[in-house]
Coordinates of C-alpha atoms and ligand atoms in Angstrom, one line a residue:
M1 CA 10.8 10.3 -3.4
R2 CA 11.5 9.5 0.2
I3 CA 9.3 6.8 1.9
I4 CA 9.5 5.6 5.5
I5 CA 8.3 2.1 6.5
I6 CA 7.5 1.3 10.1
N7 CA 7.0 -2.2 11.4
A8 CA 5.3 -2.2 14.8
S9 CA 5.5 -6.1 15.3
P10 CA 7.9 -7.3 17.8
R11 CA 8.6 -10.1 15.2
T12 CA 11.0 -8.8 12.5
N13 CA 10.1 -11.7 10.2
G14 CA 6.4 -12.1 10.8
L15 CA 3.4 -11.5 8.7
T16 CA 3.5 -7.7 9.1
A17 CA 7.3 -7.6 8.2
T18 CA 6.7 -9.9 5.2
I19 CA 4.2 -7.7 3.6
L20 CA 6.1 -4.6 4.4
H21 CA 9.3 -5.9 2.9
K22 CA 7.4 -6.8 -0.2
I23 CA 6.1 -3.3 -0.5
E24 CA 9.7 -2.0 0.2
T25 CA 11.1 -4.2 -2.6
A26 CA 8.5 -3.0 -5.1
L27 CA 9.1 0.7 -4.2
I28 CA 12.9 0.3 -4.5
Q29 CA 12.4 -1.2 -7.9
K30 CA 10.6 2.0 -8.9
N31 CA 13.7 3.9 -7.6
A32 CA 12.1 5.3 -4.5
D33 CA 14.3 6.1 -1.5
V34 CA 13.0 3.8 1.2
E35 CA 14.0 3.6 4.8
Y36 CA 12.6 0.7 6.8
F37 CA 12.4 0.7 10.7
D38 CA 11.5 -2.1 13.1
L39 CA 10.2 -0.3 16.1
C40 CA 11.3 -3.2 18.4
L41 CA 14.9 -2.6 17.5
L42 CA 14.7 1.2 18.3
S43 CA 15.2 2.7 21.7
M44 CA 11.9 4.5 22.8
S45 CA 10.9 5.4 26.3
Q46 CA 7.3 5.8 27.3
C47 CA 5.6 9.2 27.0
K48 CA 5.7 10.9 30.5
G49 CA 2.7 13.0 29.8
C50 CA 4.4 16.3 30.7
C51 CA 3.2 18.1 27.5
T52 CA 6.4 20.0 27.2
C53 CA 6.7 18.9 23.6
Y54 CA 3.8 21.2 22.8
K55 CA 5.7 24.1 24.2
T56 CA 9.1 23.5 22.8
G57 CA 8.4 21.6 19.7
H58 CA 10.4 18.5 20.7
C59 CA 10.4 15.9 23.4
F60 CA 12.9 16.2 26.4
I61 CA 13.7 12.5 26.0
N62 CA 16.1 12.6 23.2
D63 CA 15.8 8.9 21.9
D64 CA 14.7 7.3 18.7
A65 CA 11.2 8.6 18.9
E66 CA 12.5 12.0 18.1
M67 CA 14.8 10.6 15.4
L68 CA 11.8 8.9 13.8
S69 CA 9.7 12.1 13.9
E70 CA 12.4 14.0 12.2
R71 CA 12.7 11.3 9.5
I72 CA 8.9 11.3 8.9
K73 CA 8.9 15.1 8.6
K74 CA 11.3 14.8 5.6
A75 CA 9.5 12.0 4.0
D76 CA 7.0 12.2 1.1
G77 CA 5.3 8.9 2.1
L78 CA 4.8 6.8 5.2
I79 CA 3.8 3.2 5.5
L80 CA 2.6 2.0 9.0
G81 CA 2.3 -1.7 9.7
S82 CA 1.0 -3.3 12.9
P83 CA -0.2 -6.7 14.0
T84 CA -3.5 -6.9 15.9
Y85 CA -3.2 -7.3 19.6
A86 CA -6.5 -7.6 21.4
S87 CA -8.3 -5.9 18.5
N88 CA -6.0 -2.9 18.7
V89 CA -2.5 -1.8 17.5
S90 CA 0.6 -3.4 19.1
G91 CA 2.2 -1.7 22.1
H92 CA 5.1 -0.7 19.9
M93 CA 2.8 1.2 17.6
K94 CA 0.9 2.8 20.5
L95 CA 4.2 4.0 22.0
M96 CA 5.3 5.6 18.6
I97 CA 1.9 7.3 18.4
D98 CA 2.1 8.7 21.9
R99 CA 5.6 9.9 21.5
G100 CA 5.1 11.2 17.9
H101 CA 2.8 14.2 18.7
F102 CA 1.4 13.6 15.1
V103 CA -2.1 14.8 15.3
I104 CA -1.6 18.2 17.2
E105 CA 1.4 19.1 15.0
Q106 CA -0.3 17.8 11.9
S107 CA 3.0 16.0 11.2
L108 CA 1.6 14.1 8.2
K109 CA 0.2 17.2 6.4
G110 CA 0.3 16.6 2.7
K111 CA 2.1 13.1 3.2
Y112 CA 0.8 10.0 1.3
C113 CA 0.3 7.1 3.5
V114 CA -0.5 3.2 3.6
S115 CA -1.7 1.3 6.5
V116 CA -1.2 -2.4 7.0
A117 CA -3.0 -4.3 9.6
T118 CA -2.4 -8.0 10.1
G119 CA -4.2 -10.5 12.4
E120 CA -5.1 -14.1 12.8
N121 CA -8.8 -14.1 13.3
Y122 CA -10.9 -11.1 14.4
G123 CA -10.0 -7.4 15.0
N124 CA -7.8 -6.4 12.2
K125 CA -10.4 -4.0 10.9
K126 CA -10.2 -2.1 14.2
T127 CA -6.4 -2.0 13.9
S128 CA -6.7 -0.6 10.4
R129 CA -9.3 2.0 11.6
I130 CA -6.8 3.1 14.3
L131 CA -4.0 3.5 11.9
N132 CA -6.2 5.2 9.3
D133 CA -7.7 7.6 11.8
L134 CA -4.0 8.5 13.0
I135 CA -3.2 9.3 9.4
L136 CA -6.2 11.3 8.6
Y137 CA -6.3 13.3 11.8
S138 CA -2.6 14.2 11.4
G139 CA -3.3 15.7 8.0
G140 CA -2.1 12.8 5.9
Y141 CA -3.8 11.1 2.8
I142 CA -4.6 7.4 3.0
S143 CA -3.4 6.0 -0.4
D144 CA -4.0 2.4 0.4
S145 CA -5.1 0.3 3.4
V146 CA -4.4 -3.4 3.7
T147 CA -5.9 -5.7 6.2
I148 CA -4.8 -9.4 6.1
N149 CA -5.3 -12.4 8.3
A150 CA -3.1 -15.6 8.4
P151 CA -2.5 -18.4 10.7
F152 CA 0.1 -17.5 13.4
N153 CA 3.7 -18.1 12.2
D154 CA 2.5 -19.4 8.9
T155 CA 2.4 -17.0 5.9
A156 CA 2.3 -19.9 3.3
P157 CA -1.4 -19.9 2.8
V158 CA -1.5 -16.2 2.0
L159 CA 1.7 -15.7 0.0
K160 CA -0.1 -15.1 -3.4
K161 CA -2.4 -12.6 -1.6
L162 CA 0.6 -10.9 0.0
D163 CA 2.3 -10.5 -3.4
K164 CA -0.8 -9.0 -5.0
L165 CA -1.6 -6.6 -2.0
S166 CA 2.0 -5.4 -1.7
L167 CA 2.2 -4.6 -5.4
R168 CA -1.1 -2.8 -5.2
S169 CA 0.0 -0.7 -2.2
A170 CA 3.5 0.1 -3.8
D171 CA 1.7 1.3 -7.0
R172 CA -1.0 3.4 -5.3
L173 CA 1.6 5.1 -3.0
Y174 CA 4.2 5.7 -5.7
D175 CA 1.6 7.1 -8.2
A176 CA 0.0 9.3 -5.5
I177 CA 3.4 10.9 -4.6
L178 CA 4.4 11.2 -8.2
N179 CA 1.2 12.9 -9.3
L180 CA 0.6 14.7 -6.1
R181 CA -2.9 13.0 -6.0
I182 CA -5.8 14.9 -4.5
Y183 CA -8.3 13.0 -2.4
P184 CA -11.2 15.4 -2.2
L185 CA -13.1 13.7 0.6
Q186 CA -10.0 13.2 2.7
K187 CA -9.2 16.9 2.1
I188 CA -12.6 18.1 3.3
F189 CA -12.2 15.8 6.4
H190 CA -8.7 17.4 7.1
R191 CA -10.3 20.9 7.0
I192 CA -13.1 20.1 9.4
I193 CA -10.9 18.3 11.8
F194 CA -8.3 21.2 11.8
S195 CA -10.6 24.1 11.8
V196 CA -13.3 22.8 14.2
G197 CA -11.2 20.6 16.6
I198 CA -7.5 21.3 16.5
K199 CA -7.0 25.0 15.8
P200 CA -9.3 26.6 18.3
F201 CA -8.0 24.1 21.0
V202 CA -4.3 25.1 20.3
I203 CA -5.0 28.8 20.0
K204 CA -6.6 28.8 23.5
K205 CA -3.5 27.3 24.9
G206 CA -1.4 30.2 23.9
N207 CA 2.3 30.1 24.8
D208 CA 2.0 26.6 26.2
Y209 CA 1.6 25.4 22.6
K210 CA 4.2 27.6 21.0
G211 CA 6.1 24.6 19.7
V212 CA 2.9 23.4 17.9
T213 CA 2.3 26.8 16.2
N214 CA 5.9 27.1 15.2
R215 CA 5.6 23.8 13.6
W216 CA 2.5 24.8 11.8
K217 CA 4.4 27.9 10.4
E218 CA 7.2 25.8 9.3
T219 CA 5.0 23.4 7.3
G220 CA 2.9 26.2 5.8
I221 CA -0.2 25.6 7.7
G222 CA 0.5 29.1 8.6
V223 CA -2.0 30.2 11.2
I224 CA -1.3 32.8 13.9
Ligands
FMN301 C1 -0.6 -10.6 22.4 C2 -1.3 -11.0 21.0 C3 -2.6 -10.6 20.8 C4 -3.2 -10.9 19.7 N1 -4.5 -10.5 19.5 C5 -5.1 -10.7 18.3 C6 -6.4 -10.3 18.0 O1 -7.1 -9.7 18.8 N2 -7.0 -10.6 16.8 C7 -6.3 -11.2 15.8 O2 -6.9 -11.5 14.7 N3 -5.1 -11.7 16.0 C8 -4.5 -11.4 17.2 N4 -3.2 -11.9 17.5 C9 -2.5 -12.6 16.4 C10 -1.6 -11.6 15.5 O3 -2.3 -10.3 15.4 C11 -1.3 -12.1 14.1 O4 -0.8 -13.4 14.3 C12 -0.4 -11.2 13.4 O5 -0.4 -11.6 12.0 C13 1.1 -11.2 13.9 O6 1.8 -10.4 13.2 P1 3.4 -10.6 13.1 O7 3.6 -12.0 12.4 O8 3.8 -9.5 12.1 O9 3.9 -10.5 14.5 C14 -2.6 -11.6 18.7 C15 -1.2 -12.0 18.9 C16 -0.6 -11.7 20.1 C17 0.8 -12.1 20.2

């Protein structure tokens, strides 16, 4: 069971990292194979908006964004954590989303995911929604979704809550992967989004989106 954890806070020991590391520990205790990434320690350039990845199946900038996409492709589970910045995800998370071509390639198809959105006062629900939409629109299942607030730089008041939530997330993710859990409503949502929104759009693009359709063939989405 391979699980990737991604921390999108620029602080490697903040609230987001604290809960993500707790989930990591719980998963390792269950014998899962876990890889943890701090996005701020990776090398990722901004998306140039050239759209060549849709044609070739990969970005022409060969940096850690491509490495991470490849790691995610091989994983069974993905945990995305982001602090709330101005009622949104952090810049690090947005950069990964832009570079990852997740939605169009359906990169999270059949993968089980957890979102973690932290904040201090208002807006973490919006952050959570952005992460959950990314998962759902990319074909992934949301196995758990955590939102938590704490005073900036002070996790002490929420430590007990962090322990409880991290165990819940680890249990839900592990069980979902182990039992190939089916989420009927999420499955219906995937079908609608793919058949009404994504597929007709990509087919119209023809050769310019050959990299995308090749990826669909590889992952058994199998159209065209
Ligand atoms: C630039 C910036 C913007 C922020 N905007 C919000 C916000 O809109 N809502 C909120 O609840 N917290 C906001 N915060 C607080 C962080 O989301 C919060 O402290 C979070 O837990 C930090 O996570 P970290 O410790 O993992 O870095 C902001 C913090 C920074 C640095």
